[in-house]
PDB file of C-alpha atoms and ligand atoms in Angstrom:
ATOM      1  CA  MET A   1      18.419  -5.627  53.451  1.00 53.00           C
ATOM      2  CA  MET A   2      20.131  -4.419  49.845  1.00 53.00           C
ATOM      3  CA  PHE A   3      19.140  -7.688  48.459  1.00 53.00           C
ATOM      4  CA  LEU A   4      15.399  -7.168  49.426  1.00 50.00           C
ATOM      5  CA  LEU A   5      15.488  -3.319  48.195  1.00 49.00           C
ATOM      6  CA  ILE A   6      16.752  -4.937  44.521  1.00 50.00           C
ATOM      7  CA  LEU A   7      14.031  -7.423  44.664  1.00 49.00           C
ATOM      8  CA  PHE A   8      11.619  -5.131  45.503  1.00 49.00           C
ATOM      9  CA  THR A   9      12.696  -2.586  43.107  1.00 49.00           C
ATOM     10  CA  SER A  10      12.904  -4.950  40.091  1.00 48.00           C
ATOM     11  CA  ALA A  11       9.095  -6.563  41.170  1.00 46.00           C
ATOM     12  CA  SER A  12       8.023  -2.897  40.683  1.00 46.00           C
ATOM     13  CA  LEU A  13       9.534  -2.472  37.690  1.00 46.00           C
ATOM     14  CA  PHE A  14       8.071  -5.882  36.409  1.00 46.00           C
ATOM     15  CA  SER A  15       4.673  -4.595  37.359  1.00 44.00           C
ATOM     16  CA  SER A  16       4.905  -1.182  36.116  1.00 44.00           C
ATOM     17  CA  SER A  17       5.847  -2.669  32.579  1.00 44.00           C
ATOM     18  CA  SER A  18       2.172  -3.928  32.312  1.00 46.00           C
ATOM     19  CA  ASN A  19       1.213  -0.401  31.719  1.00 53.00           C
ATOM     20  CA  ALA A  20       3.598  -0.099  28.828  1.00 69.00           C
ATOM     21  CA  LEU A  21       2.153   0.916  25.419  1.00 87.00           C
ATOM     22  CA  ASP A  22       2.421  -2.482  23.610  1.00 93.00           C
ATOM     23  CA  PHE A  23       0.079  -1.437  21.164  1.00 95.00           C
ATOM     24  CA  CYS A  24      -2.271   1.346  19.882  1.00 95.00           C
ATOM     25  CA  VAL A  25      -5.000  -0.258  18.150  1.00 96.00           C
ATOM     26  CA  GLY A  26      -6.475   2.716  15.790  1.00 96.00           C
ATOM     27  CA  ASP A  27      -9.971   4.144  17.129  1.00 96.00           C
ATOM     28  CA  LEU A  28     -11.649   4.799  13.815  1.00 95.00           C
ATOM     29  CA  SER A  29     -14.218   6.911  15.540  1.00 93.00           C
ATOM     30  CA  ALA A  30     -11.727   9.796  15.715  1.00 91.00           C
ATOM     31  CA  PRO A  31     -10.018  11.515  12.787  1.00 91.00           C
ATOM     32  CA  GLN A  32      -6.679  10.225  11.510  1.00 90.00           C
ATOM     33  CA  GLY A  33      -3.472  12.436  11.918  1.00 90.00           C
ATOM     34  CA  PRO A  34      -0.079  12.397  10.251  1.00 86.00           C
ATOM     35  CA  ALA A  35       0.944  10.079  13.494  1.00 87.00           C
ATOM     36  CA  GLY A  36      -1.959   7.744  12.684  1.00 92.00           C
ATOM     37  CA  TYR A  37      -5.148   6.827  14.694  1.00 95.00           C
ATOM     38  CA  SER A  38      -5.391   7.801  18.366  1.00 95.00           C
ATOM     39  CA  CYS A  39      -5.489   4.203  20.658  1.00 95.00           C
ATOM     40  CA  LYS A  40      -8.768   2.709  21.201  1.00 94.00           C
ATOM     41  CA  GLU A  41      -9.442   2.339  24.599  1.00 93.00           C
ATOM     42  CA  GLY A  42      -7.493  -0.899  26.261  1.00 90.00           C
ATOM     43  CA  GLU A  43     -10.559  -2.460  27.796  1.00 93.00           C
ATOM     44  CA  ALA A  44     -12.056  -2.326  24.268  1.00 94.00           C
ATOM     45  CA  VAL A  45      -9.629  -4.037  22.687  1.00 96.00           C
ATOM     46  CA  THR A  46      -9.735  -7.686  21.807  1.00 96.00           C
ATOM     47  CA  VAL A  47      -8.125 -10.138  19.698  1.00 97.00           C
ATOM     48  CA  LYS A  48     -10.371  -9.266  16.849  1.00 97.00           C
ATOM     49  CA  ASP A  49      -8.680  -6.265  16.443  1.00 97.00           C
ATOM     50  CA  PHE A  50      -5.455  -8.032  15.299  1.00 97.00           C
ATOM     51  CA  VAL A  51      -7.106 -10.262  12.707  1.00 98.00           C
ATOM     52  CA  PHE A  52      -7.752  -9.115   9.146  1.00 98.00           C
ATOM     53  CA  SER A  53     -10.025 -11.422   7.055  1.00 98.00           C
ATOM     54  CA  GLY A  54     -10.388  -9.317   3.919  1.00 98.00           C
ATOM     55  CA  PHE A  55      -7.468 -11.312   1.918  1.00 98.00           C
ATOM     56  CA  ARG A  56     -10.124 -14.522   1.908  1.00 98.00           C
ATOM     57  CA  VAL A  57     -11.462 -13.257  -1.253  1.00 97.00           C
ATOM     58  CA  ALA A  58     -10.071 -12.065  -4.458  1.00 98.00           C
ATOM     59  CA  GLY A  59     -10.522  -8.397  -5.492  1.00 98.00           C
ATOM     60  CA  ASN A  60     -13.027  -7.108  -8.381  1.00 98.00           C
ATOM     61  CA  THR A  61     -10.757  -7.181 -11.200  1.00 98.00           C
ATOM     62  CA  SER A  62     -13.307  -6.269 -13.817  1.00 98.00           C
ATOM     63  CA  ASN A  63     -12.059  -2.618 -14.444  1.00 97.00           C
ATOM     64  CA  VAL A  64      -9.547  -0.685 -17.008  1.00 96.00           C
ATOM     65  CA  MET A  65      -6.705  -1.478 -15.116  1.00 97.00           C
ATOM     66  CA  LYS A  66      -7.849  -5.332 -14.594  1.00 98.00           C
ATOM     67  CA  ALA A  67      -6.562  -5.241 -11.226  1.00 98.00           C
ATOM     68  CA  ALA A  68      -7.784  -5.074  -7.552  1.00 98.00           C
ATOM     69  CA  VAL A  69      -5.761  -4.044  -4.736  1.00 97.00           C
ATOM     70  CA  THR A  70      -7.295  -4.989  -1.224  1.00 98.00           C
ATOM     71  CA  PRO A  71      -5.562  -2.846   1.386  1.00 97.00           C
ATOM     72  CA  ALA A  72      -5.010  -3.896   5.098  1.00 97.00           C
ATOM     73  CA  PHE A  73      -3.651  -0.611   5.968  1.00 96.00           C
ATOM     74  CA  SER A  74      -4.842   1.037   9.545  1.00 95.00           C
ATOM     75  CA  THR A  75      -8.233   2.344   8.314  1.00 96.00           C
ATOM     76  CA  GLN A  76      -9.260  -1.479   7.110  1.00 97.00           C
ATOM     77  CA  PHE A  77      -6.870  -3.256   9.958  1.00 97.00           C
ATOM     78  CA  PRO A  78      -6.893  -0.797  13.301  1.00 97.00           C
ATOM     79  CA  GLY A  79      -4.744  -3.368  14.943  1.00 97.00           C
ATOM     80  CA  VAL A  80      -1.584  -2.270  12.818  1.00 97.00           C
ATOM     81  CA  ASN A  81      -1.965   1.019  13.832  1.00 96.00           C
ATOM     82  CA  GLY A  82       1.510   2.202  15.311  1.00 94.00           C
ATOM     83  CA  LEU A  83       3.033  -0.418  14.418  1.00 95.00           C
ATOM     84  CA  ASP A  84       5.083   0.607  11.161  1.00 95.00           C
ATOM     85  CA  VAL A  85       3.760  -2.304   9.091  1.00 97.00           C
ATOM     86  CA  SER A  86       0.693  -2.916   6.926  1.00 98.00           C
ATOM     87  CA  LEU A  87      -0.387  -5.180   4.049  1.00 98.00           C
ATOM     88  CA  ALA A  88      -2.268  -5.637   0.639  1.00 98.00           C
ATOM     89  CA  ARG A  89      -3.728  -8.247  -1.595  1.00 98.00           C
ATOM     90  CA  LEU A  90      -3.160  -7.812  -5.429  1.00 98.00           C
ATOM     91  CA  ASP A  91      -5.005  -9.450  -7.996  1.00 98.00           C
ATOM     92  CA  LEU A  92      -4.356  -9.086 -11.401  1.00 98.00           C
ATOM     93  CA  ALA A  93      -6.548 -10.572 -14.207  1.00 98.00           C
ATOM     94  CA  VAL A  94      -4.655 -11.848 -17.211  1.00 98.00           C
ATOM     95  CA  GLY A  95      -3.095  -8.936 -19.118  1.00 98.00           C
ATOM     96  CA  GLY A  96      -3.913  -6.688 -15.848  1.00 98.00           C
ATOM     97  CA  ARG A  97      -1.739  -4.267 -14.388  1.00 98.00           C
ATOM     98  CA  THR A  98      -0.802  -1.689 -11.463  1.00 98.00           C
ATOM     99  CA  ALA A  99      -0.406   1.476 -13.343  1.00 96.00           C
ATOM    100  CA  MET A 100       2.720   3.557 -12.673  1.00 97.00           C
ATOM    101  CA  HIS A 101       2.588   4.467  -8.774  1.00 98.00           C
ATOM    102  CA  THR A 102       4.499   5.171  -5.431  1.00 98.00           C
ATOM    103  CA  HIS A 103       3.795   4.803  -1.913  1.00 97.00           C
ATOM    104  CA  PRO A 104       5.017   8.007  -0.656  1.00 96.00           C
ATOM    105  CA  GLU A 105       5.289   6.781   3.194  1.00 95.00           C
ATOM    106  CA  ALA A 106       6.536   3.222   2.707  1.00 97.00           C
ATOM    107  CA  THR A 107       8.879   0.653   1.134  1.00 98.00           C
ATOM    108  CA  GLU A 108       7.037  -2.562  -0.027  1.00 98.00           C
ATOM    109  CA  VAL A 109       7.937  -6.012  -0.512  1.00 98.00           C
ATOM    110  CA  LEU A 110       5.875  -8.116  -2.840  1.00 98.00           C
ATOM    111  CA  ILE A 111       5.408 -11.954  -2.955  1.00 98.00           C
ATOM    112  CA  ILE A 112       4.112 -13.731  -5.852  1.00 98.00           C
ATOM    113  CA  ILE A 113       1.746 -16.345  -4.851  1.00 98.00           C
ATOM    114  CA  GLN A 114       0.274 -17.165  -8.141  1.00 98.00           C
ATOM    115  CA  GLY A 115       1.108 -16.423 -11.653  1.00 98.00           C
ATOM    116  CA  THR A 116       4.011 -14.507 -13.534  1.00 98.00           C
ATOM    117  CA  LEU A 117       4.725 -10.376 -13.365  1.00 98.00           C
ATOM    118  CA  CYS A 118       6.715  -8.096 -15.206  1.00 98.00           C
ATOM    119  CA  ALA A 119       7.755  -5.659 -12.480  1.00 98.00           C
ATOM    120  CA  GLY A 120       9.936  -2.940 -11.946  1.00 98.00           C
ATOM    121  CA  PHE A 121      10.758   0.597 -10.339  1.00 98.00           C
ATOM    122  CA  ILE A 122      12.410   3.617 -11.292  1.00 98.00           C
ATOM    123  CA  SER A 123      15.006   5.357  -9.060  1.00 98.00           C
ATOM    124  CA  SER A 124      15.372   9.186  -8.411  1.00 97.00           C
ATOM    125  CA  THR A 125      18.423   9.143 -10.702  1.00 98.00           C
ATOM    126  CA  ASN A 126      15.655   7.800 -13.414  1.00 98.00           C
ATOM    127  CA  LYS A 127      17.327   4.287 -13.673  1.00 98.00           C
ATOM    128  CA  VAL A 128      15.006   1.644 -14.360  1.00 98.00           C
ATOM    129  CA  TYR A 129      15.339  -1.649 -12.480  1.00 98.00           C
ATOM    130  CA  LEU A 130      12.827  -4.266 -14.547  1.00 98.00           C
ATOM    131  CA  THR A 131      12.404  -7.787 -13.868  1.00 98.00           C
ATOM    132  CA  SER A 132       9.909 -10.950 -14.370  1.00 98.00           C
ATOM    133  CA  LEU A 133       8.713 -12.140 -11.142  1.00 98.00           C
ATOM    134  CA  HIS A 134       7.487 -16.110 -10.564  1.00 98.00           C
ATOM    135  CA  GLU A 135       5.626 -17.904  -7.876  1.00 98.00           C
ATOM    136  CA  GLY A 136       7.662 -17.667  -4.725  1.00 98.00           C
ATOM    137  CA  ASP A 137       9.779 -14.613  -5.610  1.00 98.00           C
ATOM    138  CA  VAL A 138       9.828 -11.592  -3.832  1.00 98.00           C
ATOM    139  CA  MET A 139      10.743  -8.056  -4.917  1.00 98.00           C
ATOM    140  CA  ALA A 140      11.481  -4.996  -2.811  1.00 98.00           C
ATOM    141  CA  PHE A 141      10.207  -1.636  -4.125  1.00 98.00           C
ATOM    142  CA  PRO A 142      12.086   0.971  -2.203  1.00 98.00           C
ATOM    143  CA  GLN A 143       9.965   3.954  -0.505  1.00 98.00           C
ATOM    144  CA  GLY A 144       8.775   6.602  -2.694  1.00 97.00           C
ATOM    145  CA  LEU A 145       9.824   5.050  -5.845  1.00 98.00           C
ATOM    146  CA  THR A 146       7.679   5.026  -9.109  1.00 98.00           C
ATOM    147  CA  HIS A 147       6.713   1.104  -9.963  1.00 98.00           C
ATOM    148  CA  PHE A 148       4.397  -0.892 -11.430  1.00 98.00           C
ATOM    149  CA  GLN A 149       3.471  -4.706 -11.949  1.00 98.00           C
ATOM    150  CA  ILE A 150       2.047  -6.223 -15.160  1.00 98.00           C
ATOM    151  CA  ASN A 151       0.435 -10.028 -15.288  1.00 98.00           C
ATOM    152  CA  VAL A 152       2.293 -11.272 -18.425  1.00 98.00           C
ATOM    153  CA  GLY A 153       1.260 -15.032 -17.557  1.00 98.00           C
ATOM    154  CA  LYS A 154      -1.646 -16.920 -19.309  1.00 98.00           C
ATOM    155  CA  THR A 155      -3.583 -17.073 -15.675  1.00 98.00           C
ATOM    156  CA  PRO A 156      -4.629 -14.668 -13.094  1.00 98.00           C
ATOM    157  CA  ALA A 157      -2.202 -13.392 -10.701  1.00 98.00           C
ATOM    158  CA  LEU A 158      -1.736 -13.299  -6.930  1.00 98.00           C
ATOM    159  CA  ALA A 159       0.465 -11.453  -4.899  1.00 98.00           C
ATOM    160  CA  PHE A 160       0.627  -9.871  -1.215  1.00 98.00           C
ATOM    161  CA  ALA A 161       2.383  -6.849  -0.300  1.00 98.00           C
ATOM    162  CA  SER A 162       3.938  -5.827   3.129  1.00 98.00           C
ATOM    163  CA  PHE A 163       4.502  -2.292   3.845  1.00 98.00           C
ATOM    164  CA  SER A 164       6.978  -0.545   6.133  1.00 98.00           C
ATOM    165  CA  SER A 165       3.825   2.209   7.152  1.00 96.00           C
ATOM    166  CA  THR A 166       0.458   1.832   8.460  1.00 95.00           C
ATOM    167  CA  SER A 167      -0.631   4.228   6.090  1.00 93.00           C
ATOM    168  CA  PRO A 168       1.740   3.727   3.167  1.00 96.00           C
ATOM    169  CA  GLY A 169      -0.450   5.919   0.732  1.00 94.00           C
ATOM    170  CA  ILE A 170      -1.002   4.994  -2.997  1.00 94.00           C
ATOM    171  CA  TYR A 171      -0.746   7.551  -5.784  1.00 95.00           C
ATOM    172  CA  PHE A 172      -1.431   6.706  -8.896  1.00 96.00           C
ATOM    173  CA  MET A 173       0.335   8.891 -11.586  1.00 96.00           C
ATOM    174  CA  ASP A 174      -2.167   8.198 -14.336  1.00 96.00           C
ATOM    175  CA  TYR A 175      -5.075   9.230 -12.349  1.00 96.00           C
ATOM    176  CA  ALA A 176      -3.617  11.988 -10.882  1.00 97.00           C
ATOM    177  CA  TRP A 177      -2.803  13.640 -14.090  1.00 97.00           C
ATOM    178  CA  PHE A 178      -6.208  12.554 -16.477  1.00 97.00           C
ATOM    179  CA  ALA A 179      -8.646  11.440 -13.696  1.00 97.00           C
ATOM    180  CA  ASN A 180      -9.730  14.941 -12.777  1.00 97.00           C
ATOM    181  CA  ASP A 181     -10.420  18.443 -14.568  1.00 97.00           C
ATOM    182  CA  LEU A 182      -6.460  19.305 -14.543  1.00 97.00           C
ATOM    183  CA  PRO A 183      -6.733  21.633 -17.998  1.00 97.00           C
ATOM    184  CA  THR A 184      -5.610  19.651 -20.731  1.00 96.00           C
ATOM    185  CA  GLN A 185      -3.337  22.623 -21.976  1.00 96.00           C
ATOM    186  CA  ILE A 186      -1.499  22.642 -18.652  1.00 97.00           C
ATOM    187  CA  LEU A 187      -1.009  18.662 -19.295  1.00 97.00           C
ATOM    188  CA  GLN A 188       0.240  19.465 -22.906  1.00 97.00           C
ATOM    189  CA  GLU A 189       2.758  22.003 -21.643  1.00 97.00           C
ATOM    190  CA  THR A 190       4.003  20.341 -18.526  1.00 97.00           C
ATOM    191  CA  THR A 191       3.919  16.705 -20.262  1.00 95.00           C
ATOM    192  CA  PHE A 192       4.730  17.297 -24.184  1.00 97.00           C
ATOM    193  CA  LEU A 193       1.732  14.996 -24.640  1.00 97.00           C
ATOM    194  CA  ASP A 194      -0.450  16.034 -27.703  1.00 97.00           C
ATOM    195  CA  SER A 195      -3.969  17.116 -26.798  1.00 96.00           C
ATOM    196  CA  ASP A 196      -5.624  13.950 -28.599  1.00 97.00           C
ATOM    197  CA  GLN A 197      -3.685  11.565 -26.587  1.00 97.00           C
ATOM    198  CA  ILE A 198      -4.579  13.573 -23.139  1.00 97.00           C
ATOM    199  CA  LYS A 199      -8.466  13.298 -24.184  1.00 97.00           C
ATOM    200  CA  LYS A 200      -8.004   9.559 -24.752  1.00 97.00           C
ATOM    201  CA  LEU A 201      -6.743   9.064 -21.594  1.00 97.00           C
ATOM    202  CA  LYS A 202      -8.971  11.548 -19.739  1.00 97.00           C
ATOM    203  CA  GLU A 203     -12.236   9.600 -21.063  1.00 97.00           C
ATOM    204  CA  LEU A 204     -10.154   6.233 -20.417  1.00 96.00           C
ATOM    205  CA  LEU A 205      -9.692   7.237 -16.735  1.00 96.00           C
ATOM    206  CA  GLY A 206     -12.951   9.204 -15.781  1.00 95.00           C
ATOM    207  CA  GLY A 207     -11.115  12.751 -16.063  1.00 96.00           C
ATOM    208  CA  ILE A 208     -12.792  15.845 -17.134  1.00 94.00           C
ATOM    209  CA  ASN A 209     -11.946  17.267 -20.722  1.00 86.00           C
TER     210      ASN A 209
HETATM  211  C1  NAG B 301     -17.185  -6.323 -10.347  1.00 52.13           C
HETATM  212  O1  NAG B 301     -17.133  -5.139 -10.623  1.00 52.13           O
HETATM  213  C2  NAG B 301     -17.906  -4.764 -12.055  1.00 52.13           C
HETATM  214  C3  NAG B 301     -17.846  -3.663 -12.364  1.00 52.13           C
HETATM  215  O2  NAG B 301     -17.882  -2.359 -11.177  1.00 52.13           O
HETATM  216  C4  NAG B 301     -19.491  -4.997 -11.280  1.00 52.13           C
HETATM  217  O3  NAG B 301     -20.407  -4.833 -12.592  1.00 52.13           O
HETATM  218  C5  NAG B 301     -19.512  -6.711 -10.759  1.00 52.13           C
HETATM  219  O4  NAG B 301     -20.971  -6.785 -10.482  1.00 52.13           O
HETATM  220  C6  NAG B 301     -18.642  -6.683  -9.684  1.00 52.13           C
HETATM  221  N1  NAG B 301     -18.399  -7.936  -9.324  1.00 52.13           N
HETATM  222  C7  NAG B 301     -18.889  -8.792  -8.407  1.00 52.13           C
HETATM  223  C8  NAG B 301     -18.739  -9.977  -8.119  1.00 52.13           C
HETATM  224  O5  NAG B 301     -18.743  -7.852  -7.362  1.00 52.13           O
END
């Protein structure tokens, strides 16, 4: 009798586990909150939600940075919503770079598929961690720290990043400072840069002088 009871209890445990929340594919029709997207209805979820094909083609590097970041965050890849992971493809033309930036919400690991990069990050005690990276190398960039990559090789570079969040955020310092209407005088006073240099950077990055 006891044995049957245990058998019955464990059987019902197993069957109830089929209702567990295995995943939460993002419902892109509703707004994203701090915890991500709400879940798409179970019956509407298909394997396609768990596949992202946007990395098949190189990003367009015809821009001032000579760089392209193709994100596969929850907005582009709803299957990873709620799974604390996401990715990005990084293409750098010869001489291209990712300008100084942070991912406020995630640690990054970057694997170099092709090319030679100079890469580094700066710790919260202002110590610099600088190196060169070659094909097959992986580098970790701790959450929130300012970092960059430069293609110092003679060929285009390709790398893939993985992040510890579905919404890592990308916060480029140069764009935050110079690609908007933040008054030149405030930039002068807060950075010690001279106004000619600030004007030049605003012109380069699309800010308003
Ligand atoms: C790449 O971007 C540049 C600048 O925006 C544009 O002129 C060009 O047509 C784009 N190339 C492709 C292949 O989309």
